[in-house]
XYZ file of C-alpha atoms in Angstrom:
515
model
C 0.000 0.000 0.000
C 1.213 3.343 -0.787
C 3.381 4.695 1.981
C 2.389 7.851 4.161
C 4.372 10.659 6.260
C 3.484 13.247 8.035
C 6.132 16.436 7.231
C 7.009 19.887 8.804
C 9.415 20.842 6.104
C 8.881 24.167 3.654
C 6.923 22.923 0.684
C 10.078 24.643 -1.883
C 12.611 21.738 -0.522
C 10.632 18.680 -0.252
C 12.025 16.457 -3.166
C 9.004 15.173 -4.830
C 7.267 14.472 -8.171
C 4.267 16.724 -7.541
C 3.063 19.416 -4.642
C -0.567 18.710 -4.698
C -2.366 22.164 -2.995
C -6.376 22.776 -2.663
C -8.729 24.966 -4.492
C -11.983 26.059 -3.594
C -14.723 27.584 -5.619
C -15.219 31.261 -4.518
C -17.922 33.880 -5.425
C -15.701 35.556 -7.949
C -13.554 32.631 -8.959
C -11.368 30.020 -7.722
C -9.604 30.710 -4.158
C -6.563 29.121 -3.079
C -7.327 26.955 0.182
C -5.292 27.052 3.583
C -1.833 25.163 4.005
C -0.706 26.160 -0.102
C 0.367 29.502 1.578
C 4.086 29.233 0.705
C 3.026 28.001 -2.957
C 1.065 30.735 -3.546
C 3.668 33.020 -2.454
C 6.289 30.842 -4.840
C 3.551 32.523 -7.505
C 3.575 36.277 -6.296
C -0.066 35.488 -4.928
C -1.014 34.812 -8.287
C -1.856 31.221 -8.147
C -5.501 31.588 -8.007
C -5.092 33.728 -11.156
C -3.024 31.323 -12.794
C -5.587 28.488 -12.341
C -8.357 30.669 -13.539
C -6.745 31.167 -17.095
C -6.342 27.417 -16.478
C -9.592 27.053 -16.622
C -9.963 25.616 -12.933
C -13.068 26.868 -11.003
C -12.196 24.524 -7.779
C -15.200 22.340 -8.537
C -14.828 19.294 -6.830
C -12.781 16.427 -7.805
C -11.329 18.622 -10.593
C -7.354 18.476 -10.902
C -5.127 20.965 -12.698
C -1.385 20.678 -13.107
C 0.949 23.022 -13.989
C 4.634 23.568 -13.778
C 6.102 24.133 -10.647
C 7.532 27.687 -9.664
C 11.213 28.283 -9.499
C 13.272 27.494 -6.848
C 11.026 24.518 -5.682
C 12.537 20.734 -5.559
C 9.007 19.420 -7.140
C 8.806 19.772 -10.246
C 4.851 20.289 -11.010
C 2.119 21.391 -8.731
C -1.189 19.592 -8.946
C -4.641 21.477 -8.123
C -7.202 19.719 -6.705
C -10.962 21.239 -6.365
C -12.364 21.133 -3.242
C -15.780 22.087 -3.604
C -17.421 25.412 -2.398
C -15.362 27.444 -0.077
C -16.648 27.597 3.372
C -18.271 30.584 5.030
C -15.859 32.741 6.910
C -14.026 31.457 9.860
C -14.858 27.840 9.197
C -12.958 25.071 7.742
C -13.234 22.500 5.020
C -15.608 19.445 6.323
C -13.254 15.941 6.219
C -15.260 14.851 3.196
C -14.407 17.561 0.904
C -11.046 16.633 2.053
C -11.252 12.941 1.572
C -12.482 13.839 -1.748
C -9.948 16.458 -3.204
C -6.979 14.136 -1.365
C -8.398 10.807 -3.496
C -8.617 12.240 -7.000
C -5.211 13.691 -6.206
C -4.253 10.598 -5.582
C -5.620 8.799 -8.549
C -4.451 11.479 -11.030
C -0.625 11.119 -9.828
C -0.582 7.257 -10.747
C 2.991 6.407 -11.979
C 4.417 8.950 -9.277
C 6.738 7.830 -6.353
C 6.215 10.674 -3.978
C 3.624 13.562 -3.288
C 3.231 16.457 -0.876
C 0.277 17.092 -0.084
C -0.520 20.517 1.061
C -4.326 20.400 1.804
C -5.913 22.228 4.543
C -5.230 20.991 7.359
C -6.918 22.485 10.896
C -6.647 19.386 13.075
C -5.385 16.206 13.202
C -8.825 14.806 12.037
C -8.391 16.896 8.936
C -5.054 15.258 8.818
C -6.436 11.725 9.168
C -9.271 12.684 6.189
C -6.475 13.638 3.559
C -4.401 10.620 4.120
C -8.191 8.156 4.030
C -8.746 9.823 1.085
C -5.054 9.740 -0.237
C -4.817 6.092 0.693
C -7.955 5.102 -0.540
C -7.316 7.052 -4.121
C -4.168 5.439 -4.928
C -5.578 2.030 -5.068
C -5.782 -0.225 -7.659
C -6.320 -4.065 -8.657
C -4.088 -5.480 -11.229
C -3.680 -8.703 -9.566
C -4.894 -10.428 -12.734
C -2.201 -8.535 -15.280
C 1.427 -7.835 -16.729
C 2.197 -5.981 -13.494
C 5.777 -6.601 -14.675
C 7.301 -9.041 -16.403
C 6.424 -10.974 -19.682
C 5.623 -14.844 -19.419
C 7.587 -15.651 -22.821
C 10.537 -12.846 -22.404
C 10.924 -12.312 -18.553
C 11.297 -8.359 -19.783
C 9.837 -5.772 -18.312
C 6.286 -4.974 -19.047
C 3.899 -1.944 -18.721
C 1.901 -2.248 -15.700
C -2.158 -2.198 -17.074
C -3.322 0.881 -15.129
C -2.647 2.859 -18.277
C 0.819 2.105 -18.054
C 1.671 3.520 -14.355
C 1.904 2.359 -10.720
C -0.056 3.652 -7.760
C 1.062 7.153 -6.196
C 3.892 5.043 -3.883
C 4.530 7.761 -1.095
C 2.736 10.703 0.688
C 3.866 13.143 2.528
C 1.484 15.327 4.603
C 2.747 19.014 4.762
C 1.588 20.447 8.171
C 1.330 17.399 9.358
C 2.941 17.218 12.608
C 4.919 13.989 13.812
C 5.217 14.522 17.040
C 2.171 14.811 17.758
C -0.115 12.486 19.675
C -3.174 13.339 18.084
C -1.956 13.481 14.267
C 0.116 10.222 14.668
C -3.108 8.564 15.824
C -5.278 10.258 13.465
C -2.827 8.916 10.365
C -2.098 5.722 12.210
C -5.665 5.219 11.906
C -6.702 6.320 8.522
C -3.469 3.505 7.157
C -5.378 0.602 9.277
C -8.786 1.502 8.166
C -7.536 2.258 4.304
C -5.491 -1.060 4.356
C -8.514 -2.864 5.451
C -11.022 -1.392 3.412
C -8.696 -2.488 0.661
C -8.596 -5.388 1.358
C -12.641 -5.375 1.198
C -11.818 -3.980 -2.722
C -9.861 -6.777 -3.543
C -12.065 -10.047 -2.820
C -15.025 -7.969 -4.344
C -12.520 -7.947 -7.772
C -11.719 -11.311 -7.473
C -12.501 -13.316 -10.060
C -15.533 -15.862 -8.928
C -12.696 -18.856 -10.442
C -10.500 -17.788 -7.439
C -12.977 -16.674 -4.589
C -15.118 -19.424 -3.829
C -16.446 -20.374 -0.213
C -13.801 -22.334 0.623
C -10.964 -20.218 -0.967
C -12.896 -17.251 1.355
C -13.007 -19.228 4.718
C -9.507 -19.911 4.146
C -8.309 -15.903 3.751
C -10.347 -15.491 6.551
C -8.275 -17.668 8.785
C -5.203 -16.311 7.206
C -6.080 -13.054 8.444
C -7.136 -14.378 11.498
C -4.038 -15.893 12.619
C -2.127 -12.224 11.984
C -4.578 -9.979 13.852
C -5.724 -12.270 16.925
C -8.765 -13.278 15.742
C -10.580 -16.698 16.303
C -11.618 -18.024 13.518
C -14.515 -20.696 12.929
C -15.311 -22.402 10.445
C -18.356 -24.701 9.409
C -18.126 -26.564 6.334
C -21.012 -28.215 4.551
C -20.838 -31.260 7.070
C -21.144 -29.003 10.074
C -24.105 -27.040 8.246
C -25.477 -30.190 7.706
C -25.762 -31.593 11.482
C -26.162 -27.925 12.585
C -29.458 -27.461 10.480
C -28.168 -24.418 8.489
C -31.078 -25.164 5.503
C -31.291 -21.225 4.254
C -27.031 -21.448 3.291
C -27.119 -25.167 2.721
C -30.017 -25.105 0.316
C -28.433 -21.753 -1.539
C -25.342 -23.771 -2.351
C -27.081 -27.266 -3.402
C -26.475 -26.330 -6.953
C -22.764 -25.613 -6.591
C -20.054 -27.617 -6.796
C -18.184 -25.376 -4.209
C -19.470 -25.804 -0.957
C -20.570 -23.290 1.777
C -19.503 -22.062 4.395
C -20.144 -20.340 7.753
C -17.567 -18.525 8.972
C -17.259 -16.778 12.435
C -14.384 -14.084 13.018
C -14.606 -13.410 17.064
C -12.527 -10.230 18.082
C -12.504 -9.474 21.877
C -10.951 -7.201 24.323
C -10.516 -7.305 28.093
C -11.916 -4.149 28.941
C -14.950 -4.350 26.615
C -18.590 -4.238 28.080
C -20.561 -3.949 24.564
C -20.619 -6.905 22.282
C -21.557 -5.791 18.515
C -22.368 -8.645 15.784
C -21.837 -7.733 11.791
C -23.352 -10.537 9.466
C -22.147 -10.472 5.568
C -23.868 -11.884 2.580
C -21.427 -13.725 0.890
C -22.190 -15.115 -2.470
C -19.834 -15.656 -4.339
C -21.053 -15.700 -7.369
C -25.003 -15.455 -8.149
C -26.504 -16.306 -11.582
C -29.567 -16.784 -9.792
C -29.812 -20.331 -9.625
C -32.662 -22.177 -10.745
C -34.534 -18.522 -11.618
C -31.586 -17.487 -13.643
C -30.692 -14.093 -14.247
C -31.307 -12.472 -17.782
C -28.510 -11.926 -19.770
C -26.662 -8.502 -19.006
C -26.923 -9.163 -15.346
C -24.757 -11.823 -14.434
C -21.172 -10.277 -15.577
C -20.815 -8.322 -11.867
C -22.609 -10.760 -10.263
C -18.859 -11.466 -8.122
C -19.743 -8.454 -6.052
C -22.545 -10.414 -4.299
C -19.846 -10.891 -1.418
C -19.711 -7.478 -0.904
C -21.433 -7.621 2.621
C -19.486 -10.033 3.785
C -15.860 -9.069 2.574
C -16.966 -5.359 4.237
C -17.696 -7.621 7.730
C -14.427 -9.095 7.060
C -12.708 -5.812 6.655
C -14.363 -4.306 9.664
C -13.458 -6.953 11.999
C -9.913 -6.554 11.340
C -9.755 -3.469 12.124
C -11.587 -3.444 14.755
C -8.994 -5.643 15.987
C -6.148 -3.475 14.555
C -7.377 -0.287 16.223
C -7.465 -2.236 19.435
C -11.252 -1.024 20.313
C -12.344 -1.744 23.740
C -15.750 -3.791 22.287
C -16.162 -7.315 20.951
C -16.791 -7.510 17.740
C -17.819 -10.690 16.209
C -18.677 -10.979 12.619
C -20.560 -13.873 10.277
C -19.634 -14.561 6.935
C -22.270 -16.330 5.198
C -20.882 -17.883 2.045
C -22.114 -19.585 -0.814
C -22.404 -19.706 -4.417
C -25.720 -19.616 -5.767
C -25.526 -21.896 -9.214
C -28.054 -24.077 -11.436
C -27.741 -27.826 -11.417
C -29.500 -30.884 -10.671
C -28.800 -30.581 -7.509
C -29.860 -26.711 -7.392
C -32.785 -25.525 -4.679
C -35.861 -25.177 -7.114
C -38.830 -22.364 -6.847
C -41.926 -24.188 -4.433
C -38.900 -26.024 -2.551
C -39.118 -25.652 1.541
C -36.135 -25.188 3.569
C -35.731 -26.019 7.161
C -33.756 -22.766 8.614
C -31.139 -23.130 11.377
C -34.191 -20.861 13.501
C -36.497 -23.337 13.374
C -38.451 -21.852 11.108
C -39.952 -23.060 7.160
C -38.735 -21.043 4.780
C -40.889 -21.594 0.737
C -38.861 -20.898 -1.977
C -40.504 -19.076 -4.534
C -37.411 -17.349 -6.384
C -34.019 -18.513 -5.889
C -32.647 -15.373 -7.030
C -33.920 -13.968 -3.300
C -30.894 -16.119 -2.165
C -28.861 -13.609 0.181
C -31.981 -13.199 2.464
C -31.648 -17.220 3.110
C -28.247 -17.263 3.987
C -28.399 -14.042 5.938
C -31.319 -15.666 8.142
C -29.336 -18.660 9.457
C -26.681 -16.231 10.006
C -28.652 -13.785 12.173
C -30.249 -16.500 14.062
C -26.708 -17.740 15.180
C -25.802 -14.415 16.041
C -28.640 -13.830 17.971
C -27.487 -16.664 20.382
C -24.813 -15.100 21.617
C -27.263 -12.254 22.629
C -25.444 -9.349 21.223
C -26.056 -5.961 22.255
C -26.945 -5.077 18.483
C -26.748 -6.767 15.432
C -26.032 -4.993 11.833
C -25.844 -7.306 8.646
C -24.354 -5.748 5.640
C -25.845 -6.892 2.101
C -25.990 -6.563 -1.658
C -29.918 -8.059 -1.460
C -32.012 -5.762 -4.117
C -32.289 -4.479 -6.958
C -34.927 -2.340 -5.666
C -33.041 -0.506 -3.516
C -30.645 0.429 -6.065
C -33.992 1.933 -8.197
C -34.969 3.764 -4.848
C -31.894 5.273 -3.666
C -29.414 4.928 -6.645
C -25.470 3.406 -7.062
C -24.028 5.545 -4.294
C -26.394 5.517 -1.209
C -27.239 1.982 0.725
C -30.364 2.156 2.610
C -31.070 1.802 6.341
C -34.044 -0.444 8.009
C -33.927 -1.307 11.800
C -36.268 -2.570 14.650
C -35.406 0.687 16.100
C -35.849 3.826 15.278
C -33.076 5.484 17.172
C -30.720 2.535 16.416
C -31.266 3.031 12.753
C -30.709 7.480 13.217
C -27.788 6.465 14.996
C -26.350 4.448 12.072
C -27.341 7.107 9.434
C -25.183 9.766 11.465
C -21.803 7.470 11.372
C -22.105 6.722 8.063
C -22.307 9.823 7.067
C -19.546 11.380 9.664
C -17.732 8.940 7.659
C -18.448 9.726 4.387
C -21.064 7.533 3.377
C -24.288 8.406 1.727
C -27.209 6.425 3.216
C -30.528 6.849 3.798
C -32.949 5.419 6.595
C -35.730 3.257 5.342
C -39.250 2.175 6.910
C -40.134 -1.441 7.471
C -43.938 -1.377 6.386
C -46.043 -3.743 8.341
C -48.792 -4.158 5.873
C -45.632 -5.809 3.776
C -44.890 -8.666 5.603
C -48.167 -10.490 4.823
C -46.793 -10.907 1.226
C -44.659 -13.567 2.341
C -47.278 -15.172 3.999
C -47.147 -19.107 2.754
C -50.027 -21.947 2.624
C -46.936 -24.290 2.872
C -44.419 -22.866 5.394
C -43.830 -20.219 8.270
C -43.008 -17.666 5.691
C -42.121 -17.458 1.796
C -38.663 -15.571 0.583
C -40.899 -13.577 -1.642
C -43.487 -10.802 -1.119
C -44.890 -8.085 -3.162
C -43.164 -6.654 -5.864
C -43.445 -3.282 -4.900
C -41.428 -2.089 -1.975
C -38.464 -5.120 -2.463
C -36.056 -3.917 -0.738
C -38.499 -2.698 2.166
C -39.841 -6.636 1.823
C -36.424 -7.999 2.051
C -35.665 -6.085 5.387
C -39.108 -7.882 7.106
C -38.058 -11.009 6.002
C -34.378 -10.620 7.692
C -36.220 -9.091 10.664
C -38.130 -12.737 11.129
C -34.753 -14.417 12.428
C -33.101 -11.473 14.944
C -34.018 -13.009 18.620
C -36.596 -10.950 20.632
C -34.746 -8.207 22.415
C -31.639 -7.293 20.103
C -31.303 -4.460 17.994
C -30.871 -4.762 14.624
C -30.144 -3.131 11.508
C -30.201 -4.078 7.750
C -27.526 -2.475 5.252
C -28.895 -2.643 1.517
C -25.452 -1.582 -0.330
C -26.507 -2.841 -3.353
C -26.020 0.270 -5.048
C -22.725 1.454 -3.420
C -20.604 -1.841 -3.226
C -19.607 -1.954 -6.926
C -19.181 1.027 -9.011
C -19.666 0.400 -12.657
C -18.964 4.028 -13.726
C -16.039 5.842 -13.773
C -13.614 6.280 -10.702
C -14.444 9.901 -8.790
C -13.094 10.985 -5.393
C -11.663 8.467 -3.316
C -13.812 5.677 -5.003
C -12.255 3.289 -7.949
C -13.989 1.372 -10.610
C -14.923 -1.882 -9.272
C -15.384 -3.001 -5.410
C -15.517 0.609 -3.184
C -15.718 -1.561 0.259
C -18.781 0.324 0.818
C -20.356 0.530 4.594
C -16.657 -0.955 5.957
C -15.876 2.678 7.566
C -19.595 2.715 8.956
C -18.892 0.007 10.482
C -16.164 0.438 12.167
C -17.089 3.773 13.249
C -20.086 1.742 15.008
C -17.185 -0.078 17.045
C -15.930 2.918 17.671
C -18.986 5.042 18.964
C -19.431 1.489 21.306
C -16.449 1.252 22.541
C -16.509 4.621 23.742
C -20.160 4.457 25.230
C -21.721 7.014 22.396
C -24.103 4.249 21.158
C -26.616 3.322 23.273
């Protein structure tokens, strides 16, 4: 991962490829933000100008370059728009930061080093540009010529247009002495590196990432952080009574798995439980997906690698709270074999589940997952899915949606995600829904009505949390893969979506703000 400093030194003698400075968008043109003071100087105060003629309004995400003034050790100084310019006497809010520090990041690919003079007030401004800067120089190329040749064993172009990630950054302003910026930046490399990691099984070719191959990263990870690690394979399933994931991966030939990552601490009194949907791959099984929808259809693990992701760094950030979070893994595939629609399935709860459409799969792994979570009688429960389509037409591709069996619960989630960055949105749980899935066959049906989906999905879930636990349900569907362009902070591909939300959950816990 792409190294980061935090530096005192005068921007003019910092070797360096670039200087990357902040731009805002002003009443009467583009204004030159805090902490590019000496730069602007370097210009005779005429940067601002400079940029105008440019063409740069400090819109944000927008990046200019231009050539360095004289006397300075970098040879070209990159501006990055930052949005509107705050009122007078305030500062720039962390995600503006975040923002302008990420497409920095992403438009200095093939450089080794970059200063980064951003505004910075605090040191939680100072952990926001390095997120952001951390989070924008990613990239997957597991799967190319990163290199070398096969046939020659010469060097090759690596595929992301020819150029590595940005390999160092150097925080100007930063101050390394200091208790509060170290932790802020010691933080923002855990949480990036983690979140990363959530970006790289969501890329992961569904050849490679099975539930098996999943389990075993798991325990891999395990084993470095402290975590325990369980794992049930499809034998343990079996004599456990786990029909909702069993009966989603009948039709594979790559078994599922539960998996149970159990992070605790000494001094913790609040024990939180994430639950991840983790299919592997979904072509809908039995009701097969049309064509045009199956060629993203890795990403259905999205729920469960951010779970994965959180966990660890829960355990990384050494958070006084137990965190214990369920993978539920499978990979939902058509075969002889396969779960067909007007099939029941005995859940691990007890309960009869009909099948009418096994492309409503995540919701049956997700309930024998909640239903072992509940027995461990968490303070709160949060599961983390890519479940409907619907949710994506209700909210769009960058804001998950929020249901809950309590109202403050679910405000309370809405407010970290978006402290954090993340767009959300609460969502109602309509009881005049829920008799949709009523059944003439079993306890309850995995479909409902049409309209409303993703509002029918969240009752269903709600059916297996035990009586007494808080709970909320995480739609990302339209978040966890971006099919568009790469903007801010967030590539093309897996984005790790809800992984900071969650952690900032832990967080709030640990220190007694949540409930």
């Amino acid at each position: 991962m792409t190294a980061l400093t935090l530096s005192t030194a005068a921007a003019a003698g910092l070797r360096a490829d670039a200087i990357v400075v902040g731009v805002a968008k002003g009443a009467e043109g583009p204004v030159v933000a805090p902490g590019a003071e000496a730069v602007d100087q370097a210009y005779d105060g005429r940067l601002a100008a400079v940029l105008e003629t440019l063409g740069a309004s400090g819109a944000e995400g927008e990046v200019t370059k231009l050539p360095a003034p004289s006397g300075f050790k970098a040879p070209v100084v990159v501006a990055v728009g930052l949005g509107a310019a705050p009122e007078k006497d305030e500062d720039y809010d962390a995600e503006s930061l975040r923002r302008a520090a990420g497409s920095a990041a992403r438009a200095l690919a093939g450089a080794k080093k970059a200063v980064f003079a951003l505004p910075l007030a605090d040191a939680a401004d100072a952990g926001a540009v390095a997120e952001g800067a951390l989070l924008g120089a990613y990239s997957f190329d597991a799967y190319k010529d990163n290199g070398k040749s096969a046939k020659t064993g010469k060097g090759a172009k690596n595929a992301r247009n020819g150029k590595a990630p940005l390999a160092e950054v150097a925080l100007l302003g930063g101050k390394p002495r200091d208790k509060a910026y170290k932790a802020a930046v010691e933080r923002a490399a855990a949480l990036a590196e983690e979140l990363n990691r959530a970006r790289d099984l969501v890329n992961m070719p569904p050849n490679d990432l099975n539930p098996a191959s999943f389990a075993s990263l798991a325990q891999t990870a395990g084993k470095e952080h402290g975590l325990k690690v369980q794992v049930l394979d499809e034998k343990a399933l079996t004599k456990g009574g786990y029909g909702g994931i069993l009966g989603v991966g009948a039709g594979s030939e790559a078994p599922p798995r539960l998996v149970k990552l159990s992070y605790t601490h000494s001094k913790a009194s609040k024990h939180l439980a994430f639950v991840g949907k983790g299919i592997t791959y979904d072509s809908g099984g039995i009701s097969l997906k049309p064509a045009g929808h199956n060629e993203t259809m890795k990403c259905d693990m999205a729920g469960a690698a951010a779970v994965f992701a959180a966990v660890v760094a829960a355990a990384r950030l050494g958070l006084e709270v137990n965190v214990t979070g369920w993978l539920a893994l499978a990979e939902n595939m058509p075969s002889g074999s396969a779960t067909r629609p007007g099939d029941v399935l005995h859940m691990y709860s007890g309960k009869t589940v009909e099948v009418l459409n096994t492309d409503a799969e995540g919701r049956l792994v997700l309930a024998d997952a909640l239903w072992a979570a509940s027995e461990e009688e968490p303070d709160a429960i949060v599961d983390v899915a890519t479940l409907t389509g619907a949710m994506m037409l209700a909210l769009g591709a960058r804001t998950f949606g929020i249901m809950a069996n309590d109202d403050a619960f679910r405000t309370a989630i809405h407010e970290a995600a978006d402290e954090v960055g993340e767009e959300s949105w609460p969502m109602p749980l309509p009881e005049h829904l829920r008799k949709g899935m009523d059944s003439p066959t079993a306890d309850i049906a995995n479909m409902g009505e049409r309209m409303g989906g993703g509002l029918v999905a969240g009752l269903f879930l709600r059916e297996f949390i035990g009586e007494g636990i808080a709970w909320a349900h995480l739609d990302i569907a339209g978040p966890a893969y971006n099919e568009q362009g790469a903007f801010g902070y967030t590539p093309k591909g897996g984005t790790g979506s809800a992984v900071r939300t969650l952690v900032r959950l832990a967080e709030l816990t640990a220190a007694g703000d949540l409930g």
